[in-house]
Amino acid sequence: MESLVVTANGVNNGVKEKKKLVGATSLSSGSSDLEEESSSVECVKRVSNKTRKRSKADEIKAKSSRKKRRVGSGGDDDECEEKKKKQRSSVKRRAKEEVEEEVVDDEKKNRERKLQVVPFSKATSRSRRKNSDSADVWFRGNEIDVVSASSSRFDSELLDSHLKIEYWNDCRSMTRNLKADLGDLAICHQCSQGERRYLFICTFCEERLYCLPCIKKWYPHMTKDDVIDQCPFCRRTCNCSSCLHSSGLIETSKRKLNNDERFYHLQYLIVSMLPFLKKFCKAQDQEIETEAKVQVASQDDISESLCSNEERVFCNHCATSIVDLHRSCTKCSYELCLNCCEEIRGGGLSERSEVKLEFENKGARYMHGEDAEPSSSSVSKDETINITSIKWNADENGSIPCAPKELGGCGESVLELKRILPVTWMSDLEHKAETFLASYIMDPTMSYCRCSSDLDESMKRKAASRDGSNDNYLYSPDSFDVLMQEELLHFQEHWSKGEPVIVRNSLDITAGLSWEPMVMWRALCENVDSPTSTNMSDVKAIDCLANCAVKIDTRCFFEGYSKGRTYANFWPEMLKLKDWPPSDKFENLLPRHCDEFISALPFQEYSDPRSGILNIAAKLPERILKPDLGPKTYIAYGTSDELGRGDSVTKLHCDMSDAVNILMHTAEVTITEEQRAAIEALKQKHKQQNEKELQEQIGSEGKEIVSYENEYHDETGGALWDIFRREDVPKLEEYLRKHCKEFRHTFCSRVKKVYHPIHDQYCFLTVEHKRKLKAEFGIEPWTFVQKLGEAVFIPAGCPHQVRNLKSCTKVAVDFVSPENIDECLRLTDEFRQLPKNHKAREDKLEIKKMVIYAVEQALKEVETLLADLS
């Protein structure tokens, strides 16, 4: 590309040169940065000051002059400004036309020069070098010279060295021009430095500059030409400290809904939620009737419980969230939910045993297949305090005394009925929803599923091989397809059946912000407004072999993310960060990354945590304390080979809500042949240790045949997922109870007992376990590899596990869809049956509260829409 040479005063001298040169800048040639930069011979563009936009320095001067003129101009300022804008635009247009004419002239001269080449003057294109074995032919006038390849290489290197000198001399000349023009403002937008650096100015905004070290370090996928064409800031991918701590730089919503679409979605939402609202109201009416038998009182006489919107109220017995009516002790403030009241009156109070299970630490040698260390003195404890012998019964009239002291109450006074919400508020809401639906009947939906057709092979992915089943393929559209209304209806058909959905290429619709872990870490360290920035030198990671938290230097962790880490015996050391950064305010700590993630979310009507119209969790009012549903980041090491022990995995578990998980970044670690041989030897030790221990525990039938066969070798894959169907959960639980002693957990100790085989999160099913599961119980999961940029939708109630095939950075967010309210309520009731100190027992979702407020919010939005449509 041809360019104009600019003199020191920034004026075009009219001389044209045929060189591809960068608008690079530097004031010194003696720094280490310049030495590194001069190793590259890449030639880039030059920018004429004549066609540049007004710089920051120019704007400052202009502002001061405008202030002086504004004193006498009065009300003519606006007209003058408009005239000036028009003049500036016409000047820019003329300048652009002049440059284009000059480029055409230079190209013409370039063609003429090719016919008058000096002897041995060779083109600088490096593509010619591959033909080094053949002779090169050059034209000089009407004669033909044949030059050997070795002579051509010598001349080429000589010419390259001359080009380097001219290139960097021109860079220094342009640096002086920029310094003269911008002064102290000639600094890199990324690092705010300008001394001893080559700077490249963006020809798109003609304002921001980036230095070569920052381009190489923070934008490795971009060349200098790319930055000059359009800088990272203009591309909305700038990861400087200022941009990473800014929100609203990009549009997160990918599809704007019109009023008709919004009305349809809100109507669909109310239809889905109304049956559950009626169920809640019925339970409260029954409790009010029981209260009327105890004491003659109306609904208006129920006293209000003092509770602010910034606190959550939980049942002291089952840890379930309390939304409205409940019973409370006036003496000790013990509170009981309506479900527990019903169980006590029916004589079937669910068991709430306390458990304390500690895994025995037999030392590091044991974890690698050796015998337990003699110094190991920890003893496995399994203590259970059962409360079935403790009596807690209701009186004949239905009144319930406070819980006994063994259960946390006082056992003296009678529990009184209390309310949190206004009187008749829920019943009025129910009546209002019924009236609306009676006035506007919802049209029946058509089927948009084309997965059974052979025409849409690209829209589905095989994930199972169940005999006689029609759900072996999963719906897998492209990210651009999901922007159409028809694909949303297609998604709803699969989603309502409890099937996972995989959306391909989700990152293709984003700006392209870097998800390198070091970029995110730098953003946290430079967040001056957050106390988290002072605690980022170290992180607490999970060692996957011991399943214990370890403290590690943050830089060392991220180096291991890209280069790998091993123990002394060459066994891969797998570390992972869960819910990182260590705060529930991801949006506050990494606002730009949060916006980028939300913009990548497919089917935002469901998944958008801020404004998803079908996301029930997004309907909670601002005044109400919200559950922590994310987004959350999961950064972990990984390896393609299944180790069988210490794999980088998320163990089998079941979430209370729906979720979507996007693979944002991967890094592959190379394993040497020496390390691979050591791994195979250690696997044999592990196998012998497994067989020996199982034989000691359950006899000769306990022989374990472990297969480490790797079924998946997809180079583009990052994580291996196994998701089970809801209808297969009973058989899955039966298998896990039967084979629980074959699994290892903390310190690689054997699992001796499970309280809930899935919610305990003790088990990960290897390839061999999945084969045994299908052979014994006839079930198998959906198994697929998640690739970079793919979004996986997991329905509530579907047990799943994940193994990282590479080092992965995933971001996930939970949501609540109207199709899965029933499953969320079932899981809430299942979690309340867990032991009292179980880690999964707390009702963190508060689904009942969500449904009630979502109905209210949907009705308000419908009223507004009806007013607009009328």
PDB file of C-alpha atoms in Angstrom, residues 417-634:
ATOM      1  CA  LEU A 417     -49.553 -18.126  62.766  1.00  0.00           C
ATOM      2  CA  LYS A 418     -47.700 -15.181  61.207  1.00  0.00           C
ATOM      3  CA  ARG A 419     -47.686 -13.538  57.785  1.00  0.00           C
ATOM      4  CA  ILE A 420     -45.035 -11.671  55.771  1.00  0.00           C
ATOM      5  CA  LEU A 421     -46.990 -10.409  52.752  1.00  0.00           C
ATOM      6  CA  PRO A 422     -50.020  -8.103  52.942  1.00  0.00           C
ATOM      7  CA  VAL A 423     -53.404  -9.676  53.713  1.00  0.00           C
ATOM      8  CA  THR A 424     -55.154 -11.237  50.655  1.00  0.00           C
ATOM      9  CA  TRP A 425     -52.273 -10.138  48.405  1.00  0.00           C
ATOM     10  CA  MET A 426     -51.681 -13.618  46.987  1.00  0.00           C
ATOM     11  CA  SER A 427     -55.369 -14.402  46.540  1.00  0.00           C
ATOM     12  CA  ASP A 428     -55.903 -11.057  44.786  1.00  0.00           C
ATOM     13  CA  LEU A 429     -52.989 -11.851  42.495  1.00  0.00           C
ATOM     14  CA  GLU A 430     -54.522 -15.220  41.652  1.00  0.00           C
ATOM     15  CA  HIS A 431     -57.876 -13.637  40.808  1.00  0.00           C
ATOM     16  CA  LYS A 432     -56.218 -10.979  38.642  1.00  0.00           C
ATOM     17  CA  ALA A 433     -54.296 -13.602  36.644  1.00  0.00           C
ATOM     18  CA  GLU A 434     -57.441 -15.686  36.100  1.00  0.00           C
ATOM     19  CA  THR A 435     -59.333 -12.646  34.838  1.00  0.00           C
ATOM     20  CA  PHE A 436     -56.589 -11.790  32.360  1.00  0.00           C
ATOM     21  CA  LEU A 437     -56.348 -15.299  30.934  1.00  0.00           C
ATOM     22  CA  ALA A 438     -60.106 -15.504  30.582  1.00  0.00           C
ATOM     23  CA  SER A 439     -60.068 -12.335  28.483  1.00  0.00           C
ATOM     24  CA  TYR A 440     -57.162 -13.330  26.240  1.00  0.00           C
ATOM     25  CA  ILE A 441     -57.170 -16.942  25.112  1.00  0.00           C
ATOM     26  CA  MET A 442     -53.775 -18.202  23.999  1.00  0.00           C
ATOM     27  CA  ASP A 443     -53.550 -19.645  20.501  1.00  0.00           C
ATOM     28  CA  PRO A 444     -52.311 -23.242  20.273  1.00  0.00           C
ATOM     29  CA  THR A 445     -48.664 -23.447  19.247  1.00  0.00           C
ATOM     30  CA  MET A 446     -47.506 -25.226  16.107  1.00  0.00           C
ATOM     31  CA  SER A 447     -44.712 -27.774  16.048  1.00  0.00           C
ATOM     32  CA  TYR A 448     -41.450 -26.369  14.699  1.00  0.00           C
ATOM     33  CA  CYS A 449     -39.292 -29.425  15.405  1.00  0.00           C
ATOM     34  CA  ARG A 450     -37.536 -30.694  12.288  1.00  0.00           C
ATOM     35  CA  CYS A 451     -35.011 -32.936  14.036  1.00  0.00           C
ATOM     36  CA  SER A 452     -36.625 -36.119  12.697  1.00  0.00           C
ATOM     37  CA  SER A 453     -35.984 -34.922   9.148  1.00  0.00           C
ATOM     38  CA  ASP A 454     -32.758 -35.864   7.380  1.00  0.00           C
ATOM     39  CA  LEU A 455     -32.653 -32.355   5.962  1.00  0.00           C
ATOM     40  CA  ASP A 456     -31.500 -30.868   9.274  1.00  0.00           C
ATOM     41  CA  GLU A 457     -28.516 -33.046  10.149  1.00  0.00           C
ATOM     42  CA  SER A 458     -26.543 -29.923  11.071  1.00  0.00           C
ATOM     43  CA  MET A 459     -29.119 -29.009  13.727  1.00  0.00           C
ATOM     44  CA  LYS A 460     -28.681 -32.149  15.823  1.00  0.00           C
ATOM     45  CA  ARG A 461     -25.892 -34.095  17.471  1.00  0.00           C
ATOM     46  CA  LYS A 462     -25.834 -37.772  18.383  1.00  0.00           C
ATOM     47  CA  ALA A 463     -25.224 -38.177  22.117  1.00  0.00           C
ATOM     48  CA  ALA A 464     -26.606 -41.632  23.039  1.00  0.00           C
ATOM     49  CA  SER A 465     -27.346 -45.097  21.624  1.00  0.00           C
ATOM     50  CA  ARG A 466     -30.452 -46.189  23.507  1.00  0.00           C
ATOM     51  CA  ASP A 467     -32.452 -48.950  21.853  1.00  0.00           C
ATOM     52  CA  GLY A 468     -35.964 -47.965  20.797  1.00  0.00           C
ATOM     53  CA  SER A 469     -35.508 -44.344  21.898  1.00  0.00           C
ATOM     54  CA  ASN A 470     -36.163 -41.211  19.849  1.00  0.00           C
ATOM     55  CA  ASP A 471     -34.058 -38.885  22.013  1.00  0.00           C
ATOM     56  CA  ASN A 472     -30.558 -40.121  21.128  1.00  0.00           C
ATOM     57  CA  TYR A 473     -29.926 -36.904  19.203  1.00  0.00           C
ATOM     58  CA  LEU A 474     -29.757 -33.506  20.883  1.00  0.00           C
ATOM     59  CA  TYR A 475     -30.984 -30.271  19.335  1.00  0.00           C
ATOM     60  CA  SER A 476     -27.838 -28.295  18.384  1.00  0.00           C
ATOM     61  CA  PRO A 477     -28.483 -25.103  16.386  1.00  0.00           C
ATOM     62  CA  ASP A 478     -25.963 -22.452  15.382  1.00  0.00           C
ATOM     63  CA  SER A 479     -25.796 -19.191  17.329  1.00  0.00           C
ATOM     64  CA  PHE A 480     -27.046 -17.195  14.335  1.00  0.00           C
ATOM     65  CA  ASP A 481     -30.055 -19.495  13.915  1.00  0.00           C
ATOM     66  CA  VAL A 482     -31.288 -18.943  17.468  1.00  0.00           C
ATOM     67  CA  LEU A 483     -31.969 -15.283  16.725  1.00  0.00           C
ATOM     68  CA  MET A 484     -35.063 -16.303  14.746  1.00  0.00           C
ATOM     69  CA  GLN A 485     -38.442 -16.625  16.453  1.00  0.00           C
ATOM     70  CA  GLU A 486     -39.026 -20.046  14.866  1.00  0.00           C
ATOM     71  CA  GLU A 487     -35.923 -21.462  16.560  1.00  0.00           C
ATOM     72  CA  LEU A 488     -37.112 -20.212  19.951  1.00  0.00           C
ATOM     73  CA  LEU A 489     -40.291 -22.239  19.496  1.00  0.00           C
ATOM     74  CA  HIS A 490     -38.167 -25.167  18.339  1.00  0.00           C
ATOM     75  CA  PHE A 491     -36.059 -24.802  21.505  1.00  0.00           C
ATOM     76  CA  GLN A 492     -39.189 -24.782  23.683  1.00  0.00           C
ATOM     77  CA  GLU A 493     -40.323 -28.122  22.254  1.00  0.00           C
ATOM     78  CA  HIS A 494     -37.098 -29.851  23.288  1.00  0.00           C
ATOM     79  CA  TRP A 495     -36.757 -27.905  26.520  1.00  0.00           C
ATOM     80  CA  SER A 496     -40.247 -28.847  27.705  1.00  0.00           C
ATOM     81  CA  LYS A 497     -39.243 -32.532  27.348  1.00  0.00           C
ATOM     82  CA  GLY A 498     -36.304 -32.061  29.713  1.00  0.00           C
ATOM     83  CA  GLU A 499     -33.663 -32.421  26.982  1.00  0.00           C
ATOM     84  CA  PRO A 500     -30.326 -30.563  27.015  1.00  0.00           C
ATOM     85  CA  VAL A 501     -29.573 -28.203  24.136  1.00  0.00           C
ATOM     86  CA  ILE A 502     -26.168 -27.410  22.622  1.00  0.00           C
ATOM     87  CA  VAL A 503     -25.756 -24.101  20.762  1.00  0.00           C
ATOM     88  CA  ARG A 504     -22.719 -23.915  18.497  1.00  0.00           C
ATOM     89  CA  ASN A 505     -20.436 -20.904  17.875  1.00  0.00           C
ATOM     90  CA  SER A 506     -21.845 -18.686  20.605  1.00  0.00           C
ATOM     91  CA  LEU A 507     -18.700 -16.544  20.639  1.00  0.00           C
ATOM     92  CA  ASP A 508     -19.119 -15.676  16.947  1.00  0.00           C
ATOM     93  CA  ILE A 509     -21.843 -13.168  17.779  1.00  0.00           C
ATOM     94  CA  THR A 510     -19.745 -11.326  20.398  1.00  0.00           C
ATOM     95  CA  ALA A 511     -17.228  -8.516  20.052  1.00  0.00           C
ATOM     96  CA  GLY A 512     -14.337 -10.907  20.733  1.00  0.00           C
ATOM     97  CA  LEU A 513     -13.029  -9.768  24.129  1.00  0.00           C
ATOM     98  CA  SER A 514     -10.103 -11.843  25.408  1.00  0.00           C
ATOM     99  CA  TRP A 515     -10.975 -14.509  27.992  1.00  0.00           C
ATOM    100  CA  GLU A 516      -7.342 -15.293  28.739  1.00  0.00           C
ATOM    101  CA  PRO A 517      -7.217 -15.938  32.504  1.00  0.00           C
ATOM    102  CA  MET A 518      -4.288 -13.527  32.850  1.00  0.00           C
ATOM    103  CA  VAL A 519      -6.390 -10.743  31.341  1.00  0.00           C
ATOM    104  CA  MET A 520      -9.139 -11.366  33.889  1.00  0.00           C
ATOM    105  CA  TRP A 521      -6.632 -11.574  36.728  1.00  0.00           C
ATOM    106  CA  ARG A 522      -5.044  -8.266  35.684  1.00  0.00           C
ATOM    107  CA  ALA A 523      -8.490  -6.657  35.671  1.00  0.00           C
ATOM    108  CA  LEU A 524      -9.082  -7.823  39.239  1.00  0.00           C
ATOM    109  CA  CYS A 525      -5.664  -6.671  40.423  1.00  0.00           C
ATOM    110  CA  GLU A 526      -6.178  -3.227  38.887  1.00  0.00           C
ATOM    111  CA  ASN A 527      -9.666  -2.764  40.342  1.00  0.00           C
ATOM    112  CA  VAL A 528      -8.889   0.029  42.787  1.00  0.00           C
ATOM    113  CA  ASP A 529     -12.481   0.223  44.032  1.00  0.00           C
ATOM    114  CA  SER A 530     -12.597  -3.390  45.180  1.00  0.00           C
ATOM    115  CA  PRO A 531     -10.998  -4.945  48.286  1.00  0.00           C
ATOM    116  CA  THR A 532     -10.629  -8.115  46.191  1.00  0.00           C
ATOM    117  CA  SER A 533      -7.761  -6.533  44.239  1.00  0.00           C
ATOM    118  CA  THR A 534      -5.526  -6.582  47.333  1.00  0.00           C
ATOM    119  CA  ASN A 535      -6.067 -10.323  47.832  1.00  0.00           C
ATOM    120  CA  MET A 536      -5.306 -11.560  44.323  1.00  0.00           C
ATOM    121  CA  SER A 537      -1.642 -12.492  44.779  1.00  0.00           C
ATOM    122  CA  ASP A 538      -2.754 -15.949  45.960  1.00  0.00           C
ATOM    123  CA  VAL A 539      -5.783 -18.067  45.126  1.00  0.00           C
ATOM    124  CA  LYS A 540      -7.416 -21.054  46.772  1.00  0.00           C
ATOM    125  CA  ALA A 541      -7.631 -23.858  44.253  1.00  0.00           C
ATOM    126  CA  ILE A 542      -9.015 -27.377  44.518  1.00  0.00           C
ATOM    127  CA  ASP A 543      -6.473 -30.170  44.125  1.00  0.00           C
ATOM    128  CA  CYS A 544      -8.474 -32.746  42.177  1.00  0.00           C
ATOM    129  CA  LEU A 545      -6.415 -35.698  43.419  1.00  0.00           C
ATOM    130  CA  ALA A 546      -6.885 -34.997  47.139  1.00  0.00           C
ATOM    131  CA  ASN A 547     -10.113 -33.014  46.629  1.00  0.00           C
ATOM    132  CA  CYS A 548      -8.777 -30.420  49.076  1.00  0.00           C
ATOM    133  CA  ALA A 549      -8.240 -26.674  48.898  1.00  0.00           C
ATOM    134  CA  VAL A 550      -4.640 -25.558  48.368  1.00  0.00           C
ATOM    135  CA  LYS A 551      -3.194 -22.060  48.406  1.00  0.00           C
ATOM    136  CA  ILE A 552      -1.104 -21.210  45.358  1.00  0.00           C
ATOM    137  CA  ASP A 553       0.451 -18.117  43.842  1.00  0.00           C
ATOM    138  CA  THR A 554      -1.947 -16.773  41.231  1.00  0.00           C
ATOM    139  CA  ARG A 555       0.709 -16.401  38.552  1.00  0.00           C
ATOM    140  CA  CYS A 556       1.905 -19.958  39.148  1.00  0.00           C
ATOM    141  CA  PHE A 557      -1.655 -21.231  38.819  1.00  0.00           C
ATOM    142  CA  PHE A 558      -2.180 -19.535  35.467  1.00  0.00           C
ATOM    143  CA  GLU A 559       1.218 -20.672  34.184  1.00  0.00           C
ATOM    144  CA  GLY A 560       0.133 -24.218  34.994  1.00  0.00           C
ATOM    145  CA  TYR A 561      -3.107 -23.533  33.121  1.00  0.00           C
ATOM    146  CA  SER A 562      -1.184 -23.135  29.854  1.00  0.00           C
ATOM    147  CA  LYS A 563       1.976 -25.191  30.514  1.00  0.00           C
ATOM    148  CA  GLY A 564       0.783 -27.855  32.935  1.00  0.00           C
ATOM    149  CA  ARG A 565       1.898 -28.946  36.408  1.00  0.00           C
ATOM    150  CA  THR A 566       3.018 -32.357  37.682  1.00  0.00           C
ATOM    151  CA  TYR A 567       3.829 -34.041  40.956  1.00  0.00           C
ATOM    152  CA  ALA A 568       7.359 -35.356  41.570  1.00  0.00           C
ATOM    153  CA  ASN A 569       6.416 -38.716  40.009  1.00  0.00           C
ATOM    154  CA  PHE A 570       5.189 -37.028  36.768  1.00  0.00           C
ATOM    155  CA  TRP A 571       1.499 -37.617  37.586  1.00  0.00           C
ATOM    156  CA  PRO A 572      -0.477 -34.598  36.248  1.00  0.00           C
ATOM    157  CA  GLU A 573      -1.466 -32.140  38.952  1.00  0.00           C
ATOM    158  CA  MET A 574      -5.019 -31.023  38.220  1.00  0.00           C
ATOM    159  CA  LEU A 575      -6.144 -27.771  39.869  1.00  0.00           C
ATOM    160  CA  LYS A 576      -9.379 -25.866  39.469  1.00  0.00           C
ATOM    161  CA  LEU A 577     -10.901 -22.604  40.611  1.00  0.00           C
ATOM    162  CA  LYS A 578     -14.584 -22.748  41.395  1.00  0.00           C
ATOM    163  CA  ASP A 579     -16.792 -19.657  41.518  1.00  0.00           C
ATOM    164  CA  TRP A 580     -13.874 -17.357  40.669  1.00  0.00           C
ATOM    165  CA  PRO A 581     -13.438 -14.453  41.307  1.00  0.00           C
ATOM    166  CA  PRO A 582     -14.147 -15.069  45.011  1.00  0.00           C
ATOM    167  CA  SER A 583     -17.237 -12.925  45.191  1.00  0.00           C
ATOM    168  CA  ASP A 584     -20.878 -13.106  44.221  1.00  0.00           C
ATOM    169  CA  LYS A 585     -20.508  -9.765  42.422  1.00  0.00           C
ATOM    170  CA  PHE A 586     -19.020 -10.911  39.120  1.00  0.00           C
ATOM    171  CA  GLU A 587     -20.789  -8.029  37.427  1.00  0.00           C
ATOM    172  CA  ASN A 588     -19.085  -5.497  39.699  1.00  0.00           C
ATOM    173  CA  LEU A 589     -15.597  -7.004  39.593  1.00  0.00           C
ATOM    174  CA  LEU A 590     -15.474  -7.815  35.862  1.00  0.00           C
ATOM    175  CA  PRO A 591     -18.213  -5.671  34.286  1.00  0.00           C
ATOM    176  CA  ARG A 592     -16.862  -5.779  30.714  1.00  0.00           C
ATOM    177  CA  HIS A 593     -16.475  -9.578  30.792  1.00  0.00           C
ATOM    178  CA  CYS A 594     -19.955  -9.875  32.265  1.00  0.00           C
ATOM    179  CA  ASP A 595     -21.410  -7.866  29.369  1.00  0.00           C
ATOM    180  CA  GLU A 596     -19.474  -9.994  26.875  1.00  0.00           C
ATOM    181  CA  PHE A 597     -20.801 -13.206  28.426  1.00  0.00           C
ATOM    182  CA  ILE A 598     -24.412 -12.001  28.411  1.00  0.00           C
ATOM    183  CA  SER A 599     -24.075 -10.940  24.772  1.00  0.00           C
ATOM    184  CA  ALA A 600     -22.942 -14.507  23.965  1.00  0.00           C
ATOM    185  CA  LEU A 601     -25.960 -16.135  25.626  1.00  0.00           C
ATOM    186  CA  PRO A 602     -28.295 -17.893  23.174  1.00  0.00           C
ATOM    187  CA  PHE A 603     -32.067 -17.776  23.660  1.00  0.00           C
ATOM    188  CA  GLN A 604     -31.792 -14.665  25.807  1.00  0.00           C
ATOM    189  CA  GLU A 605     -35.531 -14.720  26.419  1.00  0.00           C
ATOM    190  CA  TYR A 606     -34.676 -17.507  28.888  1.00  0.00           C
ATOM    191  CA  SER A 607     -31.006 -17.092  29.793  1.00  0.00           C
ATOM    192  CA  ASP A 608     -30.498 -13.336  30.222  1.00  0.00           C
ATOM    193  CA  PRO A 609     -30.103 -12.811  34.007  1.00  0.00           C
ATOM    194  CA  ARG A 610     -31.014  -9.142  33.745  1.00  0.00           C
ATOM    195  CA  SER A 611     -33.948  -8.902  31.382  1.00  0.00           C
ATOM    196  CA  GLY A 612     -34.905 -12.357  30.103  1.00  0.00           C
ATOM    197  CA  ILE A 613     -38.647 -12.075  29.568  1.00  0.00           C
ATOM    198  CA  LEU A 614     -39.144 -15.813  30.229  1.00  0.00           C
ATOM    199  CA  ASN A 615     -36.570 -15.988  33.026  1.00  0.00           C
ATOM    200  CA  ILE A 616     -38.597 -16.147  36.227  1.00  0.00           C
ATOM    201  CA  ALA A 617     -35.530 -15.296  38.313  1.00  0.00           C
ATOM    202  CA  ALA A 618     -35.197 -11.971  36.473  1.00  0.00           C
ATOM    203  CA  LYS A 619     -38.700 -10.928  37.577  1.00  0.00           C
ATOM    204  CA  LEU A 620     -37.771 -10.364  41.239  1.00  0.00           C
ATOM    205  CA  PRO A 621     -38.153  -6.673  42.154  1.00  0.00           C
ATOM    206  CA  GLU A 622     -35.060  -4.654  43.015  1.00  0.00           C
ATOM    207  CA  ARG A 623     -36.206  -4.277  46.614  1.00  0.00           C
ATOM    208  CA  ILE A 624     -36.149  -8.049  47.174  1.00  0.00           C
ATOM    209  CA  LEU A 625     -32.950  -9.867  48.123  1.00  0.00           C
ATOM    210  CA  LYS A 626     -32.079 -12.067  45.148  1.00  0.00           C
ATOM    211  CA  PRO A 627     -30.385 -15.486  45.136  1.00  0.00           C
ATOM    212  CA  ASP A 628     -26.892 -15.751  43.681  1.00  0.00           C
ATOM    213  CA  LEU A 629     -27.445 -17.290  40.253  1.00  0.00           C
ATOM    214  CA  GLY A 630     -24.287 -15.992  38.599  1.00  0.00           C
ATOM    215  CA  PRO A 631     -22.640 -15.495  36.207  1.00  0.00           C
ATOM    216  CA  LYS A 632     -19.796 -17.511  37.709  1.00  0.00           C
ATOM    217  CA  THR A 633     -16.430 -18.465  36.257  1.00  0.00           C
ATOM    218  CA  TYR A 634     -14.896 -21.936  36.416  1.00  0.00           C
TER     219      TYR A 634
END
